[in-house]
Short mmCIF file of C-alpha atoms and ligand atoms in Angstrom, two decimals:
data_model
loop_
_atom_site.label_atom_id
_atom_site.label_comp_id
_atom_site.label_asym_id
_atom_site.label_seq_id
_atom_site.Cartn_x
_atom_site.Cartn_y
_atom_site.Cartn_z
CA UNK A 1 0.00 0.00 0.00
CA UNK A 2 1.44 3.30 -1.02
CA UNK A 3 -1.18 5.39 0.75
CA UNK A 4 0.38 7.88 3.13
CA UNK A 5 -0.47 6.98 6.67
CA UNK A 6 -1.43 9.81 8.96
CA UNK A 7 -0.63 9.61 12.61
CA UNK A 8 -3.38 9.53 15.21
CA UNK A 9 -2.38 12.96 16.36
CA UNK A 10 -2.68 14.36 12.81
CA UNK A 11 -6.07 12.70 12.43
CA UNK A 12 -7.23 14.17 15.73
CA UNK A 13 -6.12 17.64 14.66
CA UNK A 14 -7.82 17.34 11.27
CA UNK A 15 -11.02 16.29 13.03
CA UNK A 16 -10.79 19.21 15.40
CA UNK A 17 -10.32 21.74 12.60
CA UNK A 18 -13.21 20.17 10.72
CA UNK A 19 -15.45 20.42 13.80
CA UNK A 20 -14.50 24.06 14.36
CA UNK A 21 -15.43 24.86 10.78
CA UNK A 22 -18.79 23.13 11.13
CA UNK A 23 -19.50 25.01 14.37
CA UNK A 24 -18.57 28.33 12.77
CA UNK A 25 -20.86 27.63 9.82
CA UNK A 26 -23.69 26.64 12.16
CA UNK A 27 -23.30 29.82 14.17
CA UNK A 28 -23.28 31.90 11.00
CA UNK A 29 -26.45 30.24 9.76
CA UNK A 30 -28.17 30.77 13.12
CA UNK A 31 -27.14 34.44 13.03
CA UNK A 32 -28.49 34.87 9.52
CA UNK A 33 -31.76 33.18 10.48
CA UNK A 34 -32.11 35.49 13.44
CA UNK A 35 -31.39 38.55 11.29
CA UNK A 36 -34.05 37.39 8.86
CA UNK A 37 -36.67 36.96 11.57
CA UNK A 38 -35.88 40.47 12.84
CA UNK A 39 -36.28 42.07 9.47
CA UNK A 40 -40.05 42.17 9.46
CA UNK A 41 -40.95 39.57 6.91
CA UNK A 42 -44.16 39.88 4.93
CA UNK A 43 -46.84 37.23 5.15
CA UNK A 44 -46.40 33.87 3.43
CA UNK A 45 -47.37 33.84 -0.23
CA UNK A 46 -47.05 31.46 -3.18
CA UNK A 47 -44.48 31.96 -5.94
CA UNK A 48 -42.45 30.19 -8.57
CA UNK A 49 -38.69 30.04 -9.10
CA UNK A 50 -38.00 31.54 -12.52
CA UNK A 51 -34.23 31.83 -12.47
CA UNK A 52 -31.35 30.34 -10.62
CA UNK A 53 -27.80 31.64 -10.45
CA UNK A 54 -26.19 29.04 -8.27
CA UNK A 55 -27.36 29.75 -4.72
CA UNK A 56 -29.32 32.82 -5.68
CA UNK A 57 -32.90 32.26 -6.76
CA UNK A 58 -35.39 34.60 -8.40
CA UNK A 59 -38.95 34.06 -7.26
CA UNK A 60 -41.92 35.44 -9.15
CA UNK A 61 -45.13 36.30 -7.33
CA UNK A 62 -48.67 36.01 -8.70
CA UNK A 63 -48.35 39.45 -10.35
CA UNK A 64 -45.19 38.32 -12.19
CA UNK A 65 -43.07 40.59 -10.04
CA UNK A 66 -39.62 39.18 -9.33
CA UNK A 67 -37.70 38.95 -6.05
CA UNK A 68 -34.20 37.83 -5.27
CA UNK A 69 -34.56 35.17 -2.61
CA UNK A 70 -32.52 33.15 -0.19
CA UNK A 71 -33.66 29.78 1.13
CA UNK A 72 -34.44 28.75 4.69
CA UNK A 73 -32.28 25.83 5.69
CA UNK A 74 -33.39 22.21 5.22
CA UNK A 75 -35.36 22.86 2.04
CA UNK A 76 -32.91 20.91 -0.14
CA UNK A 77 -31.92 22.03 -3.63
CA UNK A 78 -34.53 24.19 -5.32
CA UNK A 79 -34.60 24.64 -9.08
CA UNK A 80 -36.29 26.66 -11.79
CA UNK A 81 -39.93 25.64 -12.08
CA UNK A 82 -40.29 24.93 -8.38
CA UNK A 83 -43.44 26.24 -6.70
CA UNK A 84 -42.66 27.72 -3.31
CA UNK A 85 -44.01 29.61 -0.33
CA UNK A 86 -41.96 32.72 0.40
CA UNK A 87 -42.00 35.92 2.41
CA UNK A 88 -41.10 39.40 1.27
CA UNK A 89 -38.34 41.46 2.79
CA UNK A 90 -37.27 44.96 1.86
CA UNK A 91 -36.01 46.08 -1.58
CA UNK A 92 -37.11 43.31 -3.89
CA UNK A 93 -35.75 40.61 -1.62
CA UNK A 94 -37.37 37.65 0.04
CA UNK A 95 -36.90 34.34 1.73
CA UNK A 96 -38.26 30.98 0.63
CA UNK A 97 -39.76 29.15 3.59
CA UNK A 98 -41.44 26.07 2.09
CA UNK A 99 -41.76 24.11 -1.13
CA UNK A 100 -44.83 22.68 -2.81
CA UNK A 101 -44.53 19.02 -3.95
CA UNK A 102 -43.28 18.68 -7.53
CA UNK A 103 -45.32 17.10 -10.30
CA UNK A 104 -42.18 16.23 -12.26
CA UNK A 105 -38.45 16.56 -11.81
CA UNK A 106 -35.43 16.37 -14.09
CA UNK A 107 -32.41 15.15 -12.20
CA UNK A 108 -28.85 15.06 -13.34
CA UNK A 109 -26.54 12.29 -12.18
CA UNK A 110 -23.29 13.47 -10.60
CA UNK A 111 -19.96 11.73 -10.22
CA UNK A 112 -20.79 10.17 -6.87
CA UNK A 113 -23.71 8.15 -8.16
CA UNK A 114 -26.19 10.62 -6.64
CA UNK A 115 -28.51 12.91 -8.54
CA UNK A 116 -29.00 16.64 -8.51
CA UNK A 117 -32.30 18.29 -9.47
CA UNK A 118 -32.11 20.67 -12.44
CA UNK A 119 -35.68 21.65 -13.34
CA UNK A 120 -39.11 20.95 -11.84
CA UNK A 121 -42.78 20.83 -12.80
CA UNK A 122 -42.19 20.35 -16.52
CA UNK A 123 -45.07 19.12 -18.68
CA UNK A 124 -43.19 18.25 -21.84
CA UNK A 125 -39.75 18.01 -23.40
CA UNK A 126 -39.09 19.05 -26.97
CA UNK A 127 -36.44 16.83 -28.52
CA UNK A 128 -34.92 19.05 -31.21
CA UNK A 129 -33.14 17.52 -34.18
CA UNK A 130 -31.98 18.82 -37.57
CA UNK A 131 -30.37 17.52 -40.79
CA UNK A 132 -27.22 19.47 -39.85
CA UNK A 133 -25.05 18.55 -37.86
CA UNK A 134 -26.60 15.07 -38.48
CA UNK A 135 -30.03 13.54 -38.13
CA UNK A 136 -29.70 10.16 -36.44
CA UNK A 137 -32.77 8.32 -35.25
CA UNK A 138 -30.53 6.47 -32.75
CA UNK A 139 -29.85 9.78 -31.04
CA UNK A 140 -33.53 10.75 -31.09
CA UNK A 141 -34.29 7.36 -29.55
CA UNK A 142 -31.68 7.91 -26.87
CA UNK A 143 -33.40 11.18 -25.92
CA UNK A 144 -36.82 9.53 -26.10
CA UNK A 145 -35.73 6.79 -23.68
CA UNK A 146 -34.50 9.35 -21.14
CA UNK A 147 -37.68 11.43 -21.43
CA UNK A 148 -39.93 8.36 -21.17
CA UNK A 149 -38.04 7.14 -18.10
CA UNK A 150 -38.47 10.58 -16.52
CA UNK A 151 -42.22 10.13 -17.19
CA UNK A 152 -42.51 13.40 -19.08
CA UNK A 153 -44.20 13.82 -22.47
CA UNK A 154 -41.77 14.08 -25.40
CA UNK A 155 -42.41 16.00 -28.64
CA UNK A 156 -40.03 15.58 -31.58
CA UNK A 157 -39.14 18.83 -33.35
CA UNK A 158 -37.33 18.65 -36.70
CA UNK A 159 -35.66 22.01 -37.36
CA UNK A 160 -33.85 23.52 -40.39
CA UNK A 161 -36.28 22.05 -42.90
CA UNK A 162 -35.12 24.79 -45.31
CA UNK A 163 -32.00 22.69 -45.84
CA UNK A 164 -33.97 19.81 -47.33
CA UNK A 165 -35.20 19.45 -50.89
CA UNK A 166 -38.86 18.62 -51.39
CA UNK A 167 -37.97 14.94 -51.93
CA UNK A 168 -35.67 14.79 -48.92
CA UNK A 169 -38.40 16.27 -46.72
CA UNK A 170 -40.87 13.66 -47.94
CA UNK A 171 -38.33 10.96 -47.22
CA UNK A 172 -37.79 12.28 -43.71
CA UNK A 173 -41.51 12.44 -43.06
CA UNK A 174 -41.82 8.84 -44.22
CA UNK A 175 -39.02 7.79 -41.89
CA UNK A 176 -40.63 9.64 -38.99
CA UNK A 177 -43.99 7.95 -39.66
CA UNK A 178 -42.83 5.12 -37.37
CA UNK A 179 -42.80 7.60 -34.50
CA UNK A 180 -46.22 8.97 -35.35
CA UNK A 181 -47.56 5.40 -35.38
CA UNK A 182 -46.31 4.69 -31.86
CA UNK A 183 -47.97 7.87 -30.63
CA UNK A 184 -45.39 10.63 -30.86
CA UNK A 185 -45.98 14.13 -32.10
CA UNK A 186 -43.45 15.07 -34.83
CA UNK A 187 -43.25 18.73 -35.87
CA UNK A 188 -41.32 20.19 -38.81
CA UNK A 189 -40.07 23.75 -38.42
CA UNK A 190 -37.65 26.24 -39.90
CA UNK A 191 -36.63 28.77 -37.29
CA UNK A 192 -34.85 30.81 -39.90
CA UNK A 193 -38.06 31.56 -41.84
CA UNK A 194 -40.45 30.92 -38.92
CA UNK A 195 -42.14 28.19 -40.93
CA UNK A 196 -44.09 25.71 -38.79
CA UNK A 197 -43.90 27.89 -35.68
CA UNK A 198 -47.68 28.24 -35.48
CA UNK A 199 -48.11 24.50 -34.96
CA UNK A 200 -45.28 24.48 -32.45
CA UNK A 201 -46.81 27.39 -30.52
CA UNK A 202 -50.10 25.52 -30.31
CA UNK A 203 -48.26 22.64 -28.65
CA UNK A 204 -46.59 24.94 -26.13
CA UNK A 205 -49.70 26.81 -25.06
CA UNK A 206 -50.33 26.64 -21.30
CA UNK A 207 -47.59 24.05 -20.78
CA UNK A 208 -44.13 24.28 -19.25
CA UNK A 209 -41.66 22.95 -21.80
CA UNK A 210 -37.95 22.28 -21.99
CA UNK A 211 -35.82 21.98 -25.14
CA UNK A 212 -33.18 19.30 -25.40
CA UNK A 213 -30.97 18.09 -28.23
CA UNK A 214 -27.47 18.00 -29.61
CA UNK A 215 -25.49 21.20 -29.83
CA UNK A 216 -26.12 23.07 -33.08
CA UNK A 217 -29.60 21.73 -33.87
CA UNK A 218 -31.19 25.12 -33.17
CA UNK A 219 -32.47 25.12 -29.58
CA UNK A 220 -31.45 28.73 -28.93
CA UNK A 221 -32.78 29.76 -32.33
CA UNK A 222 -36.11 28.11 -31.53
CA UNK A 223 -36.40 29.91 -28.19
CA UNK A 224 -35.44 33.18 -29.86
CA UNK A 225 -38.01 32.63 -32.61
CA UNK A 226 -40.73 31.91 -30.06
CA UNK A 227 -39.77 34.84 -27.85
CA UNK A 228 -38.47 37.72 -29.96
CA UNK A 229 -38.37 40.00 -26.90
CA UNK A 230 -36.37 37.56 -24.79
CA UNK A 231 -33.54 40.10 -24.36
CA UNK A 232 -35.85 42.29 -22.33
CA UNK A 233 -36.59 39.44 -19.92
CA UNK A 234 -32.90 38.62 -19.57
CA UNK A 235 -32.20 42.30 -18.86
CA UNK A 236 -34.83 42.40 -16.11
CA UNK A 237 -33.44 39.37 -14.36
CA UNK A 238 -29.87 40.65 -14.57
CA UNK A 239 -30.90 43.89 -12.96
CA UNK A 240 -32.54 42.16 -10.04
CA UNK A 241 -29.70 39.76 -9.53
CA UNK A 242 -27.15 42.56 -9.87
CA UNK A 243 -25.03 40.09 -11.73
CA UNK A 244 -25.00 42.18 -14.87
CA UNK A 245 -24.64 40.32 -18.13
CA UNK A 246 -22.60 37.46 -16.74
CA UNK A 247 -25.60 35.27 -16.35
CA UNK A 248 -25.47 33.17 -19.50
CA UNK A 249 -25.03 29.95 -17.58
CA UNK A 250 -28.12 30.45 -15.45
CA UNK A 251 -31.35 28.49 -15.78
CA UNK A 252 -34.38 30.56 -16.63
CA UNK A 253 -38.09 30.31 -17.12
CA UNK A 254 -39.54 32.41 -19.95
CA UNK A 255 -43.25 33.11 -20.10
CA UNK A 256 -44.98 32.60 -23.42
CA UNK A 257 -47.37 35.41 -24.39
CA UNK A 258 -50.16 32.89 -25.08
CA UNK A 259 -49.78 31.10 -21.71
CA UNK A 260 -47.23 28.53 -20.67
CA UNK A 261 -43.48 28.84 -20.37
CA UNK A 262 -40.14 27.56 -21.62
CA UNK A 263 -37.39 26.63 -19.20
CA UNK A 264 -33.93 27.04 -20.69
CA UNK A 265 -31.23 25.44 -18.64
CA UNK A 266 -27.71 24.71 -19.83
CA UNK A 267 -27.69 21.73 -17.46
CA UNK A 268 -30.69 20.19 -19.20
CA UNK A 269 -29.90 20.76 -22.87
CA UNK A 270 -27.99 17.50 -23.20
CA UNK A 271 -30.44 15.56 -21.06
CA UNK A 272 -30.80 12.19 -22.75
CA UNK A 273 -27.09 11.65 -22.99
CA UNK A 274 -26.91 11.32 -19.23
CA UNK A 275 -26.30 7.95 -17.72
CA UNK A 276 -28.94 5.28 -18.19
CA UNK A 277 -29.01 1.75 -16.81
CA UNK A 278 -29.14 -0.76 -19.60
CA UNK A 279 -31.79 -2.84 -17.81
CA UNK A 280 -34.19 0.13 -18.10
CA UNK A 281 -33.66 0.92 -21.78
CA UNK A 282 -36.44 -1.38 -23.02
CA UNK A 283 -38.94 0.45 -20.78
CA UNK A 284 -38.09 3.66 -22.60
CA UNK A 285 -39.30 2.16 -25.90
CA UNK A 286 -43.04 2.70 -25.60
CA UNK A 287 -44.05 0.12 -28.20
CA UNK A 288 -42.04 -2.59 -26.38
CA UNK A 289 -44.19 -2.26 -23.25
CA UNK A 290 -46.93 -4.79 -24.15
CA UNK A 291 -44.24 -7.47 -24.64
CA UNK A 292 -42.08 -6.82 -21.60
CA UNK A 293 -42.17 -9.62 -19.05
CA UNK A 294 -43.25 -12.14 -21.70
CA UNK A 295 -39.81 -13.38 -22.74
CA UNK A 296 -38.61 -16.88 -21.75
CA UNK A 297 -35.84 -15.43 -19.57
CA UNK A 298 -36.79 -12.87 -16.98
CA UNK A 299 -33.47 -11.08 -17.51
CA UNK A 300 -33.78 -11.19 -21.32
CA UNK A 301 -31.76 -8.47 -23.05
CA UNK A 302 -33.87 -8.77 -26.23
CA UNK A 303 -30.71 -8.90 -28.34
CA UNK A 304 -30.58 -12.58 -29.37
CA UNK A 305 -32.20 -14.82 -26.75
CA UNK A 306 -34.53 -17.66 -27.76
CA UNK A 307 -38.28 -17.15 -27.22
CA UNK A 308 -37.89 -13.40 -26.81
CA UNK A 309 -41.25 -11.61 -27.05
CA UNK A 310 -39.59 -8.43 -28.39
CA UNK A 311 -37.66 -10.24 -31.13
CA UNK A 312 -40.80 -12.16 -31.99
CA UNK A 313 -42.79 -8.90 -32.29
CA UNK A 314 -40.04 -7.42 -34.46
CA UNK A 315 -40.11 -10.47 -36.79
CA UNK A 316 -43.89 -10.10 -37.05
CA UNK A 317 -43.36 -6.39 -37.82
CA UNK A 318 -45.31 -5.26 -34.77
CA UNK A 319 -42.14 -3.52 -33.65
CA UNK A 320 -40.25 -1.43 -36.20
CA UNK A 321 -36.93 -2.99 -37.19
CA UNK A 322 -35.05 0.31 -37.04
CA UNK A 323 -36.33 1.10 -33.58
CA UNK A 324 -35.17 -2.32 -32.37
CA UNK A 325 -31.76 -1.73 -34.05
CA UNK A 326 -31.50 1.57 -32.20
CA UNK A 327 -32.43 -0.25 -28.98
CA UNK A 328 -29.49 -2.61 -29.59
CA UNK A 329 -27.15 0.33 -30.31
CA UNK A 330 -28.14 2.14 -27.11
CA UNK A 331 -27.97 -1.06 -25.05
CA UNK A 332 -24.57 -2.10 -26.40
CA UNK A 333 -23.11 1.37 -25.92
CA UNK A 334 -23.81 0.93 -22.20
CA UNK A 335 -22.01 -2.40 -21.94
P1 GDP B 401 -28.26 25.11 -30.33
O1 GDP B 401 -26.83 24.76 -30.08
O2 GDP B 401 -29.11 23.87 -30.41
O3 GDP B 401 -28.84 26.12 -29.41
O4 GDP B 401 -28.32 25.72 -31.83
P2 GDP B 401 -28.37 27.25 -32.29
O5 GDP B 401 -29.73 27.83 -32.08
O6 GDP B 401 -27.20 27.96 -31.73
O7 GDP B 401 -28.18 27.08 -33.87
C1 GDP B 401 -27.05 26.48 -34.45
C2 GDP B 401 -26.88 26.99 -35.87
O8 GDP B 401 -27.97 26.57 -36.69
C3 GDP B 401 -26.83 28.51 -35.98
O9 GDP B 401 -25.83 28.85 -36.89
C4 GDP B 401 -28.22 28.88 -36.50
O10 GDP B 401 -28.20 30.06 -37.25
C5 GDP B 401 -28.54 27.69 -37.37
N1 GDP B 401 -30.00 27.50 -37.52
C6 GDP B 401 -30.92 27.50 -36.55
N2 GDP B 401 -32.15 27.30 -37.06
C7 GDP B 401 -32.01 27.17 -38.40
C8 GDP B 401 -32.92 26.96 -39.49
O11 GDP B 401 -34.13 26.84 -39.34
N3 GDP B 401 -32.36 26.84 -40.72
C9 GDP B 401 -31.03 26.96 -40.96
N4 GDP B 401 -30.59 26.85 -42.19
N5 GDP B 401 -30.15 27.19 -39.95
C10 GDP B 401 -30.62 27.30 -38.70
ZN1 ZN B 402 -36.64 -10.55 -24.75
#
């Protein structure tokens, strides 16, 4: 063993320093809590977190007025989209005192095998794809699996349709027919010319949506096209947070003028490429569901086992061959 041994005395000292730090932090927190309670807080009211800059959160009240808030201890990590109970303080400030249970949560795995929440109360996830950089159904399927496993509704958005010839567009639509048949919404848009945006807007109305997809497919362009005055909203938040323009890495909720909102979070954009367990992949393929649990082996991987209900359904063309091939690709990439 090459590990450096520390003496008992060193260990005792390290422990002592650690304990002193913890005590100092506890005292500081108690002091801050006391200060808060002396500052004449307003009454408790409901609000929603609309922006997060690390530890600083912006809460919006029912009149869409925004307040820079701190969190009472023991509330855990709060994220954009969270519904909270908070109390006003002076000068556009407040304190969050309670959270309302979430209807959905996107969580990001971290290095220690734990997860960290990144956005809450989302109704649907737009999986954006485009012919450039590349349109791969395997990647769309990878996103679909993650969204299905998070139990949130996916919508597939094909952007940059201006880059396709009439024939190529027809071919793409034919290819995507498989997805329509298994119940997915597939939209075709061109952010550049705003073509197809009306249909997209109708899907977003009164819902909280998130955009995910590979870099370069046009997520920012889509948000910009949907919210031409987005700069104004960014400006407002920066002013409140006093963080100036250096807020590009923050998560934000943008209201849509026709009701509903879009949450844009850099931590969520590549959702779908996060870690998945290979045993769960099949559950993320919606059309596999009726056959799951019907294979000869309970731990069937559906790759090549005998008497596999999924392989049988594929041979009988009840499951699309390409979808199964993408299942294999995703599964094998995790091995
Ligand atoms: P993001 O990384 O997914 O946010 O993608 P961006 O919104 O930054 O867009 C990447 C590139 O694609 C930019 O150069 C955009 O101008 C371009 N782009 C976005 N939408 C369209 C479109 O509808 N048609 C074409 N031709 N280019 C687009
Ligand atoms: Zn099987």
